[in-house]
Short mmCIF file of C-alpha atoms in Angstrom, two decimals:
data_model
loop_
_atom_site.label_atom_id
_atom_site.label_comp_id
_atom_site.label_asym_id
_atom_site.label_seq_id
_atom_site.Cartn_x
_atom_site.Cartn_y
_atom_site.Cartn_z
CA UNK E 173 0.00 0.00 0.00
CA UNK E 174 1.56 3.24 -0.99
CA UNK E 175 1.70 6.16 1.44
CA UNK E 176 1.36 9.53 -0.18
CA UNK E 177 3.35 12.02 1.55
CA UNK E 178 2.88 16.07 1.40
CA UNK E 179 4.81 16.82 -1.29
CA UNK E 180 4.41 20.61 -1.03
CA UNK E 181 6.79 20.65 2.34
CA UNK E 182 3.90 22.50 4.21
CA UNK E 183 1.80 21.19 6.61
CA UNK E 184 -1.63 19.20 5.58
CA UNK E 185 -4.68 19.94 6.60
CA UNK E 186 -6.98 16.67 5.98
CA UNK E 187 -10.87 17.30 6.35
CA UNK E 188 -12.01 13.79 7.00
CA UNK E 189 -15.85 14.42 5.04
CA UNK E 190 -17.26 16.73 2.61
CA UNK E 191 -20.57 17.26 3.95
CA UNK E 192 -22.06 20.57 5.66
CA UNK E 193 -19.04 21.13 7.59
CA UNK E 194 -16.17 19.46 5.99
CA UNK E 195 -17.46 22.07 2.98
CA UNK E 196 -17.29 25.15 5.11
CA UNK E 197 -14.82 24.89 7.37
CA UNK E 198 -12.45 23.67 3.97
CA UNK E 199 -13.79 26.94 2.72
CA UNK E 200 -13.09 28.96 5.24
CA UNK E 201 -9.51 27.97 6.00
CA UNK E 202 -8.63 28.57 2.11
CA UNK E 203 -10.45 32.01 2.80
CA UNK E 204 -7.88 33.11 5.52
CA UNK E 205 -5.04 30.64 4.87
CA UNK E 206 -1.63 32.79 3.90
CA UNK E 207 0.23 31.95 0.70
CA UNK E 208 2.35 28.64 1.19
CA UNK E 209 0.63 27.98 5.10
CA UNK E 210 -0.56 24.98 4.45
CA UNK E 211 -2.53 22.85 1.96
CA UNK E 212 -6.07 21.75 2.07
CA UNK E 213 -7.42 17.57 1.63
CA UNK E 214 -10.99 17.12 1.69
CA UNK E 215 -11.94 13.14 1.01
CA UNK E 216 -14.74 11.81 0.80
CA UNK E 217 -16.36 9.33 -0.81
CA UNK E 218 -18.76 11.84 -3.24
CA UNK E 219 -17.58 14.81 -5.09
CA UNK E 220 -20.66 16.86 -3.76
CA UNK E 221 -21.82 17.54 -0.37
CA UNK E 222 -25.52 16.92 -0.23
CA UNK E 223 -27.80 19.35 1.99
CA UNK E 224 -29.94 16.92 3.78
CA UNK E 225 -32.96 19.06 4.75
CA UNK E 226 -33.65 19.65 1.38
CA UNK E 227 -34.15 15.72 0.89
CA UNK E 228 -37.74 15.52 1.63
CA UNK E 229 -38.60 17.90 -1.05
CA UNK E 230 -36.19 16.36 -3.28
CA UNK E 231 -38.36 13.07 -2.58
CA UNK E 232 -41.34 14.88 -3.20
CA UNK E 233 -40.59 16.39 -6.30
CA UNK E 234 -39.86 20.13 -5.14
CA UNK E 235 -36.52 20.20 -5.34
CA UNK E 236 -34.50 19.02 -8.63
CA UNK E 237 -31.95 16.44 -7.29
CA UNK E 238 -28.16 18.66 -8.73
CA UNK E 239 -29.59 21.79 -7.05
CA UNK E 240 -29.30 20.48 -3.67
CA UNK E 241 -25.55 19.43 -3.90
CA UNK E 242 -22.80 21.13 -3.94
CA UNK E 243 -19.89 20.74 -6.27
CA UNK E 244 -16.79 20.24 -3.83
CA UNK E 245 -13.81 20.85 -6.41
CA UNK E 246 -15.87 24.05 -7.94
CA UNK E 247 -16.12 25.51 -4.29
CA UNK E 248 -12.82 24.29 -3.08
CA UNK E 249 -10.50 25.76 -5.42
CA UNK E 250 -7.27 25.90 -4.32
CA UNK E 251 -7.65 22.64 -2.07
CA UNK E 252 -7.01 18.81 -3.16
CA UNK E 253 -10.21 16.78 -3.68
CA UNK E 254 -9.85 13.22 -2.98
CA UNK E 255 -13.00 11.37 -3.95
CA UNK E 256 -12.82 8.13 -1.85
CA UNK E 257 -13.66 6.39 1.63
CA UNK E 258 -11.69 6.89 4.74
CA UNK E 259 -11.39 3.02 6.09
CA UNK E 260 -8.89 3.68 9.35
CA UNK E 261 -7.53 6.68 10.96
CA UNK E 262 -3.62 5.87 12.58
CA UNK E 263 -3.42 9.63 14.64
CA UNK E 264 -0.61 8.52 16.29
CA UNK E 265 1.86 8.40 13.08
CA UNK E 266 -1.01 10.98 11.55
CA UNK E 267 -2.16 9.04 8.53
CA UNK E 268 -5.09 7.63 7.13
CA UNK E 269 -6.06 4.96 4.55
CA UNK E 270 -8.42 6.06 1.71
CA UNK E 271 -9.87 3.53 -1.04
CA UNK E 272 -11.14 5.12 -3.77
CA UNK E 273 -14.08 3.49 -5.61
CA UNK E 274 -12.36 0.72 -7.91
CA UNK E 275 -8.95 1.26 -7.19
CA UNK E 276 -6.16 0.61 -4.83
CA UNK E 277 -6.20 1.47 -1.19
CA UNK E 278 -3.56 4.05 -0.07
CA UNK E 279 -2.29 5.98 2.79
CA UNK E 280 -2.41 9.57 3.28
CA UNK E 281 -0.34 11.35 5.54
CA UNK E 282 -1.16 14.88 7.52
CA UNK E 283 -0.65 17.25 10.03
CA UNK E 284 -4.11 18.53 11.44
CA UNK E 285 -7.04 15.97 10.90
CA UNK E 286 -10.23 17.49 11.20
CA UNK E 287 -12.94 14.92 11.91
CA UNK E 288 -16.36 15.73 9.77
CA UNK E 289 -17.37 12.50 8.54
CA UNK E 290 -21.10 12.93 9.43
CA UNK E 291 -23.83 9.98 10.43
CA UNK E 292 -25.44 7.44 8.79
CA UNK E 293 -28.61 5.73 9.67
CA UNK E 294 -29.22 4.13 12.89
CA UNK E 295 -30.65 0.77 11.45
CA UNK E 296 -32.03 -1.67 14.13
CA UNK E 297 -31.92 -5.60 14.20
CA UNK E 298 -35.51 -5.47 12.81
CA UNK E 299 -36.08 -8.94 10.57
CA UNK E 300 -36.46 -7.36 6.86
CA UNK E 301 -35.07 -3.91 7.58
CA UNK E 302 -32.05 -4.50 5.73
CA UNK E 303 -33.89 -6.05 2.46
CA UNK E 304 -37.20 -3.88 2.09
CA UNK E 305 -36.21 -0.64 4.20
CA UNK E 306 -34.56 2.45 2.61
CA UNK E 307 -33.55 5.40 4.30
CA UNK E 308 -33.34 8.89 3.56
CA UNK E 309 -29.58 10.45 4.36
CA UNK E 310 -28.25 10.42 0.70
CA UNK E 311 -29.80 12.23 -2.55
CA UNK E 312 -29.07 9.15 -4.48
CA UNK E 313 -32.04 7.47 -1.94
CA UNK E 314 -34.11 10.84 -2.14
CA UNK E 315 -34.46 10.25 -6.00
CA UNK E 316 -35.10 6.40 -6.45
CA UNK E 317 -37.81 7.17 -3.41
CA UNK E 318 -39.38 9.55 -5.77
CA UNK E 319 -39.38 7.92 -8.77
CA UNK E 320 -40.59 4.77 -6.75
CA UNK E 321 -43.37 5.95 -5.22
CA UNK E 322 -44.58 7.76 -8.56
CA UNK E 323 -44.33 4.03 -10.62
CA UNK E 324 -46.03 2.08 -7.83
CA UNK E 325 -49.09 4.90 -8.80
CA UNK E 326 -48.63 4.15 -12.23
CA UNK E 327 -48.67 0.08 -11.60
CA UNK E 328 -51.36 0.48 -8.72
CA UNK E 329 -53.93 2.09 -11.87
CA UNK E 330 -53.52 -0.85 -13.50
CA UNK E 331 -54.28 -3.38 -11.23
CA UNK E 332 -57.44 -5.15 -10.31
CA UNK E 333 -56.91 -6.97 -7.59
CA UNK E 334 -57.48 -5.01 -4.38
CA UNK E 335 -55.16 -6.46 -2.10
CA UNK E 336 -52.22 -5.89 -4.71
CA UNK E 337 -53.01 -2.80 -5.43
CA UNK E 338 -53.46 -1.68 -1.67
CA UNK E 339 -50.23 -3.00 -1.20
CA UNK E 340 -48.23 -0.53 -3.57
CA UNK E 341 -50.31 1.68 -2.41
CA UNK E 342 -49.19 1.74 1.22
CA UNK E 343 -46.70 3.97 2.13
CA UNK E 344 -44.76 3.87 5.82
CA UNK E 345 -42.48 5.82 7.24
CA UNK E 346 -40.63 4.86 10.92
CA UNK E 347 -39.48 7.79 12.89
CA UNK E 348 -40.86 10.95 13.72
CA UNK E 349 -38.78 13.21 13.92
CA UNK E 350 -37.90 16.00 12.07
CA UNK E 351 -37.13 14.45 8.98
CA UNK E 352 -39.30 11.50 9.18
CA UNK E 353 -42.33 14.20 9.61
CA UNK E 354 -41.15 16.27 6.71
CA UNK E 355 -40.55 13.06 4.38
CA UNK E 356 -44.12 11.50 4.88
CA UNK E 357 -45.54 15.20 4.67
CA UNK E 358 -44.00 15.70 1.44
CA UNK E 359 -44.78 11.87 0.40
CA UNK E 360 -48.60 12.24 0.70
CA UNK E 361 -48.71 15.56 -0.94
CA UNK E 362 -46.90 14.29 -3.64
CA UNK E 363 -48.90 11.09 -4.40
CA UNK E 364 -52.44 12.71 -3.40
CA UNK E 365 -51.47 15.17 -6.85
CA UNK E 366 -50.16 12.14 -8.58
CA UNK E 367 -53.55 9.85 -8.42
CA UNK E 368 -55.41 12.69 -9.14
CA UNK E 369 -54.09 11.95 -12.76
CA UNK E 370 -55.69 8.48 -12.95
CA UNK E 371 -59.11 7.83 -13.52
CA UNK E 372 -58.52 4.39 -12.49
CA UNK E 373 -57.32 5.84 -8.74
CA UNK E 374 -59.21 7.72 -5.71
CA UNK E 375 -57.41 8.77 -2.10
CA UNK E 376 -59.06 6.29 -0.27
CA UNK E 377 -57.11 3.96 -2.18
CA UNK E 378 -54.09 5.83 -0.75
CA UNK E 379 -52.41 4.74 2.53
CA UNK E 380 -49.98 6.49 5.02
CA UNK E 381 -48.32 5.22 7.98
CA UNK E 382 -46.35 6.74 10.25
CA UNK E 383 -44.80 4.92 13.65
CA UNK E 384 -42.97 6.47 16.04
CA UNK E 385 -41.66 4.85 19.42
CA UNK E 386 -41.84 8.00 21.52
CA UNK E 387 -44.66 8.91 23.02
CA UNK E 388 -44.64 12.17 20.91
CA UNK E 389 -43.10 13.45 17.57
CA UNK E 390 -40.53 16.14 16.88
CA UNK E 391 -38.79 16.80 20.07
CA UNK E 392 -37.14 20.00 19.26
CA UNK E 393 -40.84 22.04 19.25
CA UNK E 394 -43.48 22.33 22.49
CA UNK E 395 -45.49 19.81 23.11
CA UNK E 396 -48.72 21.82 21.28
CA UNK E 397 -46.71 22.20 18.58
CA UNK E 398 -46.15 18.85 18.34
CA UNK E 399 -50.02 17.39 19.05
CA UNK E 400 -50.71 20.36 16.39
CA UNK E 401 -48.53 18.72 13.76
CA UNK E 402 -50.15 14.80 14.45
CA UNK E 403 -53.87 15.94 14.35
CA UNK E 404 -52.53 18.35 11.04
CA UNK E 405 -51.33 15.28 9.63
CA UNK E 406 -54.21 12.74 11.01
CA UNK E 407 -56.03 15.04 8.99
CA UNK E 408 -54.87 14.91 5.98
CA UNK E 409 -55.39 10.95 6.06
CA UNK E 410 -52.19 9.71 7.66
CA UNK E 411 -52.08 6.65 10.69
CA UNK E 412 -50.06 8.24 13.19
CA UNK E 413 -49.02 5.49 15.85
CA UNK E 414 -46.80 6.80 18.97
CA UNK E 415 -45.44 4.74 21.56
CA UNK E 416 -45.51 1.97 18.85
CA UNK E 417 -42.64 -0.25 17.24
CA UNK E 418 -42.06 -1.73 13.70
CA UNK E 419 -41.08 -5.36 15.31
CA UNK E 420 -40.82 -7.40 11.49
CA UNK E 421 -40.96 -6.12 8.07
CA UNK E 422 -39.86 -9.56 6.23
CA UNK E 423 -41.37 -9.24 2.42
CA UNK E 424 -42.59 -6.62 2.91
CA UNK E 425 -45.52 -7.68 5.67
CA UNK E 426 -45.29 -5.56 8.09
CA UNK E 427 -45.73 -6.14 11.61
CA UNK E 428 -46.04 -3.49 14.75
CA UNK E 429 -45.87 -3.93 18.28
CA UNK E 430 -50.00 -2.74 18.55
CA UNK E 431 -50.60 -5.64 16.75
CA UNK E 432 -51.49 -4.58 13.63
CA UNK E 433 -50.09 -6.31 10.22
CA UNK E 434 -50.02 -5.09 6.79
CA UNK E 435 -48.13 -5.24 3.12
CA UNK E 436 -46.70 -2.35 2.24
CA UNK E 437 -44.59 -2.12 -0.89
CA UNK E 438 -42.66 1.12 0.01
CA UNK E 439 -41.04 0.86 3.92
CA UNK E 440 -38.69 4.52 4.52
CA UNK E 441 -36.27 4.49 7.83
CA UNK E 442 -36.35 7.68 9.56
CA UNK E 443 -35.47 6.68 13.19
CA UNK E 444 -32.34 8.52 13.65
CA UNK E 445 -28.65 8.67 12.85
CA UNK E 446 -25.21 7.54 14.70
CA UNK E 447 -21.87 8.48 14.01
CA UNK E 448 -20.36 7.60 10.63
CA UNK E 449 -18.35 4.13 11.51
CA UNK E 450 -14.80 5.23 10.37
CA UNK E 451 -14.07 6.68 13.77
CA UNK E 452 -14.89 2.85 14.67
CA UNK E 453 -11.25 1.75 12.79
CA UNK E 454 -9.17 4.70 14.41
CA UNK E 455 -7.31 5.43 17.66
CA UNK E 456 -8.84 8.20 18.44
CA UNK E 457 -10.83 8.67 21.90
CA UNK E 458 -15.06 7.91 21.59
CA UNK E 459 -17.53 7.88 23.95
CA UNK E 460 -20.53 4.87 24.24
CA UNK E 461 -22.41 6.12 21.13
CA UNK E 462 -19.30 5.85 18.75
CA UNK E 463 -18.63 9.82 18.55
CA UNK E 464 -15.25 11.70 18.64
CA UNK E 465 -14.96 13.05 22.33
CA UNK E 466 -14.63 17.10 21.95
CA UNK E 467 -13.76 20.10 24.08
CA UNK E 468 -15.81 23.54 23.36
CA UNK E 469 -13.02 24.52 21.07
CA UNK E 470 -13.54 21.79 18.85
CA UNK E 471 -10.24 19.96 19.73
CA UNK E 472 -10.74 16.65 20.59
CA UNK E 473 -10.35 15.12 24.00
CA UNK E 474 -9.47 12.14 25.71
CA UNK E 475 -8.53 11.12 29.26
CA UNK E 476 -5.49 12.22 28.90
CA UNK E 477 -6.38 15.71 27.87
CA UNK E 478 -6.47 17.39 24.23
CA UNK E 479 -5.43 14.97 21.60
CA UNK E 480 -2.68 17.46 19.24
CA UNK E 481 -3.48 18.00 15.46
CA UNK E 482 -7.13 16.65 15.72
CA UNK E 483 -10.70 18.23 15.43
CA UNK E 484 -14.06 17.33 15.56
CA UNK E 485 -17.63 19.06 15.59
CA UNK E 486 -21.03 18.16 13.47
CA UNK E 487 -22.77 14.67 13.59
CA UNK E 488 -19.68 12.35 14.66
CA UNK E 489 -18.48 14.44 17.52
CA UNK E 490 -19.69 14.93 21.15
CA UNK E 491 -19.42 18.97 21.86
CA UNK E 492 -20.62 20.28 24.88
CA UNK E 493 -23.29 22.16 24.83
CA UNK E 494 -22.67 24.99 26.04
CA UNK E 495 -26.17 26.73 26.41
CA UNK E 496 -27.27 23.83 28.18
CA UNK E 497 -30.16 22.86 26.05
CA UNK E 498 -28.71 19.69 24.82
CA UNK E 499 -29.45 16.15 25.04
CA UNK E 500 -27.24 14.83 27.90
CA UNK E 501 -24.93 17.90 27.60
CA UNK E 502 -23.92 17.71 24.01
CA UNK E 503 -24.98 19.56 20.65
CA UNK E 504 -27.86 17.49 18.92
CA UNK E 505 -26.78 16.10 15.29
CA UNK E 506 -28.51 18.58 13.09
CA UNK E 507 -27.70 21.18 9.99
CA UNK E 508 -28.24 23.98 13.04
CA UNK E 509 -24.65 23.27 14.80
CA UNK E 510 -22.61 22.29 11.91
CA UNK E 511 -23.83 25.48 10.25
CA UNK E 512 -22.19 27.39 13.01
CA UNK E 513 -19.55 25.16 14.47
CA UNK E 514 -17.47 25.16 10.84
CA UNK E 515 -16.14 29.11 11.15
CA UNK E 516 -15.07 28.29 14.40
CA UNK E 517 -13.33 25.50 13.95
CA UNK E 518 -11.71 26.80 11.03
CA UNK E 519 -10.60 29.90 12.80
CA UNK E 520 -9.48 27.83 16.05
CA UNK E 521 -7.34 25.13 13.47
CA UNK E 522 -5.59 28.17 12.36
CA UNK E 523 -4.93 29.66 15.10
CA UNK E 524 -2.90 26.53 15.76
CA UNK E 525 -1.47 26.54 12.63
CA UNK E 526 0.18 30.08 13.86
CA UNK E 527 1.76 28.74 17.23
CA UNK E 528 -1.62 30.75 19.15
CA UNK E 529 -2.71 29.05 22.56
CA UNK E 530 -6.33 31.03 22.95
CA UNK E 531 -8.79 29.24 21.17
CA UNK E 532 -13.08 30.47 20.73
CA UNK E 533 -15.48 28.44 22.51
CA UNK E 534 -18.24 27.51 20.34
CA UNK E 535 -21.40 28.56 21.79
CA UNK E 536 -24.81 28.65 20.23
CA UNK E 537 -28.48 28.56 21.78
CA UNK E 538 -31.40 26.96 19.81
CA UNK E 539 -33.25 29.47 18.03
CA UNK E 540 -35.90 27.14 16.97
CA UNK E 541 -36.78 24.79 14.32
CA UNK E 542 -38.48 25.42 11.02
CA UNK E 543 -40.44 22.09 9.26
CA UNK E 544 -42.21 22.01 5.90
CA UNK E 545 -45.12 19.46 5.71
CA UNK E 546 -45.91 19.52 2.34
CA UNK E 547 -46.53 22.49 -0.11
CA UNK E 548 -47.89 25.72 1.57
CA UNK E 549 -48.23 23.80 4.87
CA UNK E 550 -45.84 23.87 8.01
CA UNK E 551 -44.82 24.41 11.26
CA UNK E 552 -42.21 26.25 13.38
CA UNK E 553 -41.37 27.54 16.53
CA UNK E 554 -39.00 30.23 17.71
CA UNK E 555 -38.52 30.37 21.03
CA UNK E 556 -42.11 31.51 22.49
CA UNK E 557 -43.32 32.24 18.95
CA UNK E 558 -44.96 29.25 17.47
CA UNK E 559 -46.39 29.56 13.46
CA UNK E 560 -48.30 26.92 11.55
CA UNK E 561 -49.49 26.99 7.71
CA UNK E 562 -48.24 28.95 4.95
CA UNK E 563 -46.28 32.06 7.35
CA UNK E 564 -44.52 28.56 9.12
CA UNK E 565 -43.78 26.76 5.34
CA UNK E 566 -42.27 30.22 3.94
CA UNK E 567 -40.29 30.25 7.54
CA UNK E 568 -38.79 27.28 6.43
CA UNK E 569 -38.21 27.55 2.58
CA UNK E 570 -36.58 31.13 3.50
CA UNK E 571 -34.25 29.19 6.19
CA UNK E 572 -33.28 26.82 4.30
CA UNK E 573 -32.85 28.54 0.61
CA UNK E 574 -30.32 31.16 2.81
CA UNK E 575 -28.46 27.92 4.62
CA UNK E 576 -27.84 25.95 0.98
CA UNK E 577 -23.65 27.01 0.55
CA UNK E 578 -23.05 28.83 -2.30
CA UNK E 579 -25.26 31.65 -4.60
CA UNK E 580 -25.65 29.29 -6.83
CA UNK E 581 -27.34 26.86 -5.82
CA UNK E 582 -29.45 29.39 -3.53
CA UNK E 583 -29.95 30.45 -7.08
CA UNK E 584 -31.41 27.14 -8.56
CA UNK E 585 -33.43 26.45 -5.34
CA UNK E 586 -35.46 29.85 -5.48
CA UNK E 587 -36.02 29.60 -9.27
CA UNK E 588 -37.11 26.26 -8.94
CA UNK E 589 -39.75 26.78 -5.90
CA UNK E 590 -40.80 30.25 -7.88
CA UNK E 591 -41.48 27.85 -10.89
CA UNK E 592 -43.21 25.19 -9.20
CA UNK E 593 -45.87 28.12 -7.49
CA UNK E 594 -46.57 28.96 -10.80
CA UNK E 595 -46.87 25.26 -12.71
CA UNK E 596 -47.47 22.98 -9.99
CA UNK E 597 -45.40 20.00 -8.57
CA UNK E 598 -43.46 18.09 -11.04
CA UNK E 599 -45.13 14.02 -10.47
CA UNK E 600 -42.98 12.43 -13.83
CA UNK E 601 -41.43 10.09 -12.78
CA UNK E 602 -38.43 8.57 -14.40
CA UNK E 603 -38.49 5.09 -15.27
CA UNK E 604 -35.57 2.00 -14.73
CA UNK E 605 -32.65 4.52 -13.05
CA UNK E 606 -31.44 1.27 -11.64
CA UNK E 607 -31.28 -0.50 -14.25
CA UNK E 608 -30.25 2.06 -17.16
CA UNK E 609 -29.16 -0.35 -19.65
CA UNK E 610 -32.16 -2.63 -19.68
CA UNK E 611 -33.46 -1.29 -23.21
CA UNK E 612 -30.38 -1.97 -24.65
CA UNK E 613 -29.74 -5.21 -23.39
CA UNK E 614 -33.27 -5.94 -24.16
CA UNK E 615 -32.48 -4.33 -27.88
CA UNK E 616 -29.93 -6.07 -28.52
CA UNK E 617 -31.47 -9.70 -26.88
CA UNK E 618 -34.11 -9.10 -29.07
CA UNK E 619 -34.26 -12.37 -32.68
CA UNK E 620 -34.58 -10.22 -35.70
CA UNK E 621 -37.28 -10.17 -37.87
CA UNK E 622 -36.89 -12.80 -40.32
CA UNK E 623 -35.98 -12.11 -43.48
CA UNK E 624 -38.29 -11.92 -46.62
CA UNK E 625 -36.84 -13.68 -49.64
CA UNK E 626 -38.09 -10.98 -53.07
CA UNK E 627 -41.03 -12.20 -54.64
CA UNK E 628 -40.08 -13.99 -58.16
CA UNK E 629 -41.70 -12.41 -61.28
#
């Protein structure tokens, strides 16, 4: 295995992630960094950093798919792009190994790591989930979910028998929390517009399903806000089930701990995240849920005090919480703290970089939540201020089109919700995206017509 060595005889910064905050805080060193300081690696294993809240309406067809993603080489000029997996982090002799997509493994030496490698789902031991779940963390899921959903319509309008065609038409989604309520919000809005189109199709032949094993739904608003948001949703023709488990969802049959059982072709898995499992193959110091252990500062910590030339903050690190109002002590894993924790990281790493020994404490109380169920519809709270409807929906939209990096793509998302409000949501789906080639192969499987021999005068 070949170990690639700084080359440039400064020291490397490597930014273990290109999401939200690898992006930003890659960004903002380059920003400040002097000529010659020291050069920038971002790896990960997509050239684009996707912004997750924009997923739901990416499922739901109010978002196109490239306009929430973010080029990483176009807005990282200056730094080296590495498009591959981190597999194993060696801090002590300050290297990593990285395997690119079809190629070789190799290592990759540095000087300052700074830990941004995100979450992934937090799958359970559920019987099925692996086979007939999908979740929602990745644009590339966001877009088959669409496109899914939209063809089980289209193949539910053709059926006759009921049971089948209740069955595709069943939709569930497990977790309720912030994403999980904006996913099946966006979900039913979507396929209520889409069976409008077929004559064939009413909404009673539609079925939601949402399960949640809390006692209540979106932690991060009141507790009216909450009840608000399952009657709004009860409403609009969707089983809400709190306090309830999804125990077994082998082919599809699915089974919950109330003791109901259904089919349902389409299962999403929205019941939280953990820390992304490369800090799982490293020696550096986690605590009992996997995360990087971190200081205020953003350094990370062990028992033995701060661990030199590493950082962590966003989903895979445990930061104290400094305004008290997290979870056990520590910053909650949303787009709210890695949107403010980059520029300080990025400002503390340098000042390390520069031989400096005072270092900003990140600091940042909640200043609400924003949620979008659907088009015109939503909910929000600010403190004591609490908005539902269309002033709550364009509370969110404005939030989020501002939070998207870069004027482009703040660009593309306005345009695109500004053209939607005037022609509608966008239900085409596209057809066989996971299998592209199967015309072709079917083309060119196809016997020939047989040939005609002239007729003889």
């Amino acid at each position: 295995m070949a170990l690639i060595r700084n080359s440039k005889l400064r020291p490397r910064v490597l930014v273990v992630g290109g999401g939200y905050l690898g992006l930003v805080t890659a960004q903002n060193l380059l920003k400040n960094l002097g000529r010659g300081e020291a050069t920038v690696t971002v790896v990960d294993p997509n050239p684009y950093m996707t912004y997750q809240p924009f997923l739901p309406e990416v499922a739901g067809g109010s978002i196109e798919p490239r306009h929430a993603v973010v080029s990483l080489r176009r807005n990282l000029k200056g730094a080296e792009v590495v498009t591959g997996k981190v597999t194993k982090i060696v801090h002590a002799d300050k290297y990593v190994v990285v395997e690119p997509e079809g190629d070789e493994p190799f290592e990759l030496d540095y000087d300052q790591i700074v830990l941004a490698a995100g979450s992934v789902p937090r799958a359970l031991p559920i019987p099925g989930l692996k086979e007939e779940a999908i979740g929602l963390k990745r644009i590339e899921e966001a877009v088959y979910l669409r496109d899914h959903i939209l063809d089980q319509v289209a193949k539910a309008s053709l059926m006759e028998n009921d049971e089948e065609r209740r069955k595709a038409l069943t939709f569930v989604n497990v977790g309720g929390g912030f994403a999980g309520i904006e996913t099946i919000a966006e979900l039913e809005d979507m396929v209520r517009s889409a069976v409008a189109q077929y004559e064939t199709l009413t909404e009673a032949d539609v079925r939601f399903v949402l399960v949640e094993a809390m006692s209540r739904i979106m932690p991060e608003v009141g507790e009216s806000q909450a009840a608000w948001v399952v009657e709004h949703l009860r409403e609009r023709g969707v089983d809400v089930y709190l306090d309830t488990f999804m125990q077994d969802c082998t082919d599809k049959l699915v089974k919950l701990s109330n003791g109901e059982e259904f089919y349902a072709d389409t299962i999403i898995w929205n019941a939280g995240v953990k820390a992304n499992p490369v800090l799982v193959d490293s020696d550096l110091p986690l605590d009992e849920r996997g995360r990087v252990t971190a200081r205020a500062d953003l350094r990370v910590e062990g028992e033995d005090g701060v661990v030199e030339g590493a950082w962590a903050a966003g989903d895979n690190a445990a930061v104290p919480d400094l305004s008290g109002g997290g979870v056990g002590g520590f910053c909650v894993p949303n787009a709210q703290h890695a949107v403010r924790q980059a520029p300080v990281l990025a400002q503390n790493l340098l000042a390390a970089l520069r031989g400096e020994t005072e270092f900003k404490q990140y600091f940042h109380k909640n200043l609400g939540a924003v949620a979008g169920l659907g088009l015109y519809k939503g909910v929000s709270q600010m403190g004591d201020f609490e908005a539902r409807g269309i002033l709550a929906w364009a509370m969110h939209r404005g939030y989020h089109g501002y939070a998207i990096p870069t004027i482009d793509r703040k660009v593309r998302v306005f345009a695109g919700w500004a053209l939607n409000f005037v022609l509608g949501r966008d239900v085409m789906p596209l057809k066989d995206l996971e299998v592209p080639f199967k015309a072709f192969v079917e083309a060119a499987e196809s016997k020939p017509a047989p040939r005609k021999e002239p007729a003889k005068a």
